[in-house]
Structure formats: structure tokens, C-alpha cells
PDB file of C-alpha atoms in Angstrom:
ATOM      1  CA  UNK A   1     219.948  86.466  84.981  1.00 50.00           C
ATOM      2  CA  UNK A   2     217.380  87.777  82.646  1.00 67.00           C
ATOM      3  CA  UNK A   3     218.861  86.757  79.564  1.00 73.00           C
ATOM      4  CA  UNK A   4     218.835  82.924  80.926  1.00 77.00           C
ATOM      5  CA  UNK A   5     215.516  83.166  81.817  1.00 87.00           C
ATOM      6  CA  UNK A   6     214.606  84.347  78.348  1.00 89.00           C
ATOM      7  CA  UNK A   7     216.761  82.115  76.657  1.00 89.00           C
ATOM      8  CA  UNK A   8     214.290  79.247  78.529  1.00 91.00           C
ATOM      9  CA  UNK A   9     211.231  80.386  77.179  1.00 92.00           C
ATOM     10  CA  UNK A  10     212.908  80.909  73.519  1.00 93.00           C
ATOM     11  CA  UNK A  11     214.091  77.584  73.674  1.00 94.00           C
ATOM     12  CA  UNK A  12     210.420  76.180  74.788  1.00 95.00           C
ATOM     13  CA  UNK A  13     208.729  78.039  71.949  1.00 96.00           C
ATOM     14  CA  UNK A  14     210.932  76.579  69.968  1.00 96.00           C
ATOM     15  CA  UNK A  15     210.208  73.301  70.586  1.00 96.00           C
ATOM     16  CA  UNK A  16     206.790  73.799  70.975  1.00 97.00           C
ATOM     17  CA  UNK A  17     206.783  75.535  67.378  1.00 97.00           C
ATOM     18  CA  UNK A  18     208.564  72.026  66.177  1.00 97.00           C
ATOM     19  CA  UNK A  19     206.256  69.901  67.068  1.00 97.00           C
ATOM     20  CA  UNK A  20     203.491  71.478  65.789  1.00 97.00           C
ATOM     21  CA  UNK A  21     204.744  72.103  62.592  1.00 97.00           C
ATOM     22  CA  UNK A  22     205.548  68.058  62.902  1.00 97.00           C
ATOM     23  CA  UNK A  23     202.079  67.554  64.039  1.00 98.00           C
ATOM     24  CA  UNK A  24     200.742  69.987  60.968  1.00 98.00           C
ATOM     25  CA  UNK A  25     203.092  68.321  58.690  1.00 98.00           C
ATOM     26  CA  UNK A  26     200.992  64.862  59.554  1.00 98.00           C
ATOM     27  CA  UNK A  27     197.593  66.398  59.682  1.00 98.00           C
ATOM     28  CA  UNK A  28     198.350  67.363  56.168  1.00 98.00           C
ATOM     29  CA  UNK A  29     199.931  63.811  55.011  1.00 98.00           C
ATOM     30  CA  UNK A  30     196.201  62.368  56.494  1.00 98.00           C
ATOM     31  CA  UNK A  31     193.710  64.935  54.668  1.00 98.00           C
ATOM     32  CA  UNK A  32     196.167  64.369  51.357  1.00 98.00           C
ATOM     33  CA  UNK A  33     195.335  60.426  51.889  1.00 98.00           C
ATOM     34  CA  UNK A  34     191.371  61.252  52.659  1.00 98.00           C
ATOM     35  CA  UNK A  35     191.384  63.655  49.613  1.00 98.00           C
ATOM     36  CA  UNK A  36     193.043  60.671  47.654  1.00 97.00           C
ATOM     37  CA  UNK A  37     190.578  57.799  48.965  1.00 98.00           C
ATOM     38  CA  UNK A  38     187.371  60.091  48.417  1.00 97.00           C
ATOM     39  CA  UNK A  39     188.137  60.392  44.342  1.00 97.00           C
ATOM     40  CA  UNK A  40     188.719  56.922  44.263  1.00 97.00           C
ATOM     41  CA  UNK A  41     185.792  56.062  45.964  1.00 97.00           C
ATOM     42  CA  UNK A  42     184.052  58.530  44.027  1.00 97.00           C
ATOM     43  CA  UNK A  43     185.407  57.046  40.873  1.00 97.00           C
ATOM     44  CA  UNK A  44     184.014  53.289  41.883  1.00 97.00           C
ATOM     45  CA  UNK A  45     180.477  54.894  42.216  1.00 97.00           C
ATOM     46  CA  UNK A  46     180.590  56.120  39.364  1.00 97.00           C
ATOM     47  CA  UNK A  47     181.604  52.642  37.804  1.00 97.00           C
ATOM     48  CA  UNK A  48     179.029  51.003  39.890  1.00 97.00           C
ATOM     49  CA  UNK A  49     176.308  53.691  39.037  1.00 97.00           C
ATOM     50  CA  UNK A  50     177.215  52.789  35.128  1.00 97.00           C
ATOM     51  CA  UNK A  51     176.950  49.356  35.753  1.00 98.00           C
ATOM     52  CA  UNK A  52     173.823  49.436  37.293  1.00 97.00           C
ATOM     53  CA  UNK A  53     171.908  51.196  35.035  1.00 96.00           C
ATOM     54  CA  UNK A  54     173.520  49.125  31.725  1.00 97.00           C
ATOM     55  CA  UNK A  55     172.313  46.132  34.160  1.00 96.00           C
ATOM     56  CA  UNK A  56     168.342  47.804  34.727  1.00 94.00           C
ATOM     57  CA  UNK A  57     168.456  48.536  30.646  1.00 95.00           C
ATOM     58  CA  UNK A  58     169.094  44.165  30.325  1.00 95.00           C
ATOM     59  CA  UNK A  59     166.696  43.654  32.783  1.00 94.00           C
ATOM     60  CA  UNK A  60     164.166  45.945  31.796  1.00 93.00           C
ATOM     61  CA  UNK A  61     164.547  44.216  28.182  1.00 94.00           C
ATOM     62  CA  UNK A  62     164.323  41.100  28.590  1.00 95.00           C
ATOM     63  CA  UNK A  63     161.129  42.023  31.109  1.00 93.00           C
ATOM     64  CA  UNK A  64     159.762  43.330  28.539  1.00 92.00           C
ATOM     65  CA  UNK A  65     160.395  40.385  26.088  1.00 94.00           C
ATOM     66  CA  UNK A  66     158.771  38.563  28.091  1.00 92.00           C
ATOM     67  CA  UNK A  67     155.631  40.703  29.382  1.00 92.00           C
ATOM     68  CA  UNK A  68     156.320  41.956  32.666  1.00 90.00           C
ATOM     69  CA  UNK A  69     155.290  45.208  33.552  1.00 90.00           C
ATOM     70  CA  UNK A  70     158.437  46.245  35.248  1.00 88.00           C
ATOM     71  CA  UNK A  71     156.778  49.450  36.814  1.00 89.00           C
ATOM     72  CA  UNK A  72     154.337  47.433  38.586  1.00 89.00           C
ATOM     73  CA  UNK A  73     156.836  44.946  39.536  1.00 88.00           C
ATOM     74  CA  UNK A  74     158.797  47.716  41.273  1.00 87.00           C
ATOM     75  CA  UNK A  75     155.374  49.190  42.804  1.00 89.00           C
ATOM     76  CA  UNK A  76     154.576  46.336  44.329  1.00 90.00           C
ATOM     77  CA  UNK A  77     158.109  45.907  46.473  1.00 88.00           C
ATOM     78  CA  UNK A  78     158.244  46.922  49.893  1.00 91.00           C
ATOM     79  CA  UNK A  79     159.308  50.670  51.157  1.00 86.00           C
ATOM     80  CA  UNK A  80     162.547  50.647  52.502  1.00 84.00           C
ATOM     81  CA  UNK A  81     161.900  54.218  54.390  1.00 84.00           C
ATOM     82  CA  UNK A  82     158.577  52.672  56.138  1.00 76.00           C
ATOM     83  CA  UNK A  83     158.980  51.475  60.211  1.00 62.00           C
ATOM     84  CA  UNK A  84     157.332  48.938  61.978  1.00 56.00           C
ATOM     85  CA  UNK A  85     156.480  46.552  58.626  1.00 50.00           C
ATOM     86  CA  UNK A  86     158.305  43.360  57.840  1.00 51.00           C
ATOM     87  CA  UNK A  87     161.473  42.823  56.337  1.00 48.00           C
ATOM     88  CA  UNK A  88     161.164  40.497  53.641  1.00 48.00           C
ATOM     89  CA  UNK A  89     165.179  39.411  54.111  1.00 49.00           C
ATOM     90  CA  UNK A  90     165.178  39.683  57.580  1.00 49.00           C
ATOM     91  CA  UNK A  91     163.032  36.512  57.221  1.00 49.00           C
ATOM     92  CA  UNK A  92     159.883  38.127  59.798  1.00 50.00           C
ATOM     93  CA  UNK A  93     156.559  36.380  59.336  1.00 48.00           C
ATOM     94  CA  UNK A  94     153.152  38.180  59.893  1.00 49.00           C
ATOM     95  CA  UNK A  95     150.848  37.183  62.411  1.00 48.00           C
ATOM     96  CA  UNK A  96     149.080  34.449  59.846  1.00 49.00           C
ATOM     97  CA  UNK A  97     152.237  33.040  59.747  1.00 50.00           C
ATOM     98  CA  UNK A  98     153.129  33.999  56.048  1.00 47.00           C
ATOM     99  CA  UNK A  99     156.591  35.397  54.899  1.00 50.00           C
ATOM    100  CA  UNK A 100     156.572  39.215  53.942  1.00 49.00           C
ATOM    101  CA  UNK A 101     155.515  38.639  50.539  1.00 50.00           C
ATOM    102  CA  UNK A 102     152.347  36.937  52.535  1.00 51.00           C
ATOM    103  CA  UNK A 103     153.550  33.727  50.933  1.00 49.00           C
ATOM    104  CA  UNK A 104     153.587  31.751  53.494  1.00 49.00           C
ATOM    105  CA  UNK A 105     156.606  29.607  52.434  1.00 46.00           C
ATOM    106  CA  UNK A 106     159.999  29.476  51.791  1.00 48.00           C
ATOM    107  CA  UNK A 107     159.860  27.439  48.171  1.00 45.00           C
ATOM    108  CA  UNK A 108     161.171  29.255  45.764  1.00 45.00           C
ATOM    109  CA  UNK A 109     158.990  30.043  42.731  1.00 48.00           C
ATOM    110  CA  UNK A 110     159.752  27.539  39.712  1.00 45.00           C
ATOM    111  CA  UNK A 111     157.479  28.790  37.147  1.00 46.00           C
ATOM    112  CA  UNK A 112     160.151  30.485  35.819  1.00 46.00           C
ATOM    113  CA  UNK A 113     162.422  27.610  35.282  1.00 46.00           C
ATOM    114  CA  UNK A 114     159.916  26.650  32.376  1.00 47.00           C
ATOM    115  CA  UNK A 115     161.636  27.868  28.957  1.00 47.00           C
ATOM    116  CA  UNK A 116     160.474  28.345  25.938  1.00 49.00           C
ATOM    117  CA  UNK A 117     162.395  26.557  23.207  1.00 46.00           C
ATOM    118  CA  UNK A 118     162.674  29.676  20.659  1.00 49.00           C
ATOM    119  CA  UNK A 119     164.178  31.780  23.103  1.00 48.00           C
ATOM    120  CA  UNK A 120     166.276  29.070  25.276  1.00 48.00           C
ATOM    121  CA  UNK A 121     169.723  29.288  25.372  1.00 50.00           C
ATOM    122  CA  UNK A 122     172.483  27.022  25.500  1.00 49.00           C
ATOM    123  CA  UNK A 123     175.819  27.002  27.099  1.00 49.00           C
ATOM    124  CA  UNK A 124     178.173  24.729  25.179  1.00 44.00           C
TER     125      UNK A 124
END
């Protein structure tokens, strides 16, 4: 009866051995498809990093054609790192009642909507 007995436990290694190589097999299908969806994520950042710095080059031009110190610009906007101050999207008002920007209203600015006729542009 010994040989049944170890024939049993053979058998139940065996299976045991199948599914984990089935279980392996489909750990390694998922970190194939991670590895996959990383370098393409990786690629789009990379895209969206180039794109964002030929976008701050146009900005920072046409700042500059115009006369705005862009460093000070970006000085004077809010620090994303510091707690307990306003966010100026999140809408919150200080205690005088003024938006983040100490505005104190919601109308956008339409100084800017003024153009110059030498360097106006037309969309025909």
C-alpha cells in the first residue's frame, strides 16, 4: 500500500506544480503588459515635456514682445507645496472677502483684449 500512497502525493505535486506554473505563466503575461504601458507612458511624457517647453519658449516670446517680465510673473504665483493658504481655483476667498489673487471679484481682466493694430492679427 505504500506505492498508492506515494502515487497520491506525486499526483498532488503535480498538480500543484501545474498550477503554479499556470499562475507564473500569468504573472508574467501582467508584468510584460506593465513593462509595455510604462514605455508608452514614458514616451507621452516625453512628448508632453517637448511640448511644453516649445509652448513656455512662445509664451516667453511673445511676453517679452510685449514687456512682461515673465520671472516676476511666475514669482508672484502662489506655492503649490505651501498648507493652510488659499487656492486660487478652488475658488476660497480671504477673510476681506477678496478672491486669492486679493481681487475681490470674479471679472475677468479685459485690458488685454485691447490690441494694437501693428501687431493684430487676423483670422480670415
Amino acid at each position: 500500500m505504500g506505492f498508492g500512497d506515494t502515487a497520491k502525493k506525486i499526483q498532488r505535486v503535480t498538480d500543484i506544480a501545474e498550477k503554479l506554473y499556470e499562475r507564473l505563466n500569468q504573472v508574467i503575461e501582467q508584468v510584460q503588459d506593465l513593462k509595455e504601458r510604462v514605455e508608452s507612458t514614458s514616451e507621452q511624457l516625453d512628448a508632453m515635456d517637448r511640448e511644453l517647453a516649445e509652448q513656455r519658449a512662445i509664451v516667453e516670446a511673445l511676453a517679452e514682445q510685449q514687456g512682461v517680465d515673465v520671472e516676476a510673473v511666475v514669482d508672484e504665483l502662489p506655492d503649490p507645496d505651501a498648507e493652510g493658504e488659499g487656492d486660487a481655483e478652488s475658488g476660497e476667498t480671504g477673510a476681506d472677502g477678496s478672491d486669492a489673487d486679493g481681487s475681490g471679484s470674479d471679472a475677468t481682466d479685459t485690458s488685454a483684449d485691447t490690441t494694437d493694430p501693428d501687431t493684430a492679427t487676423t483670422n480670415d
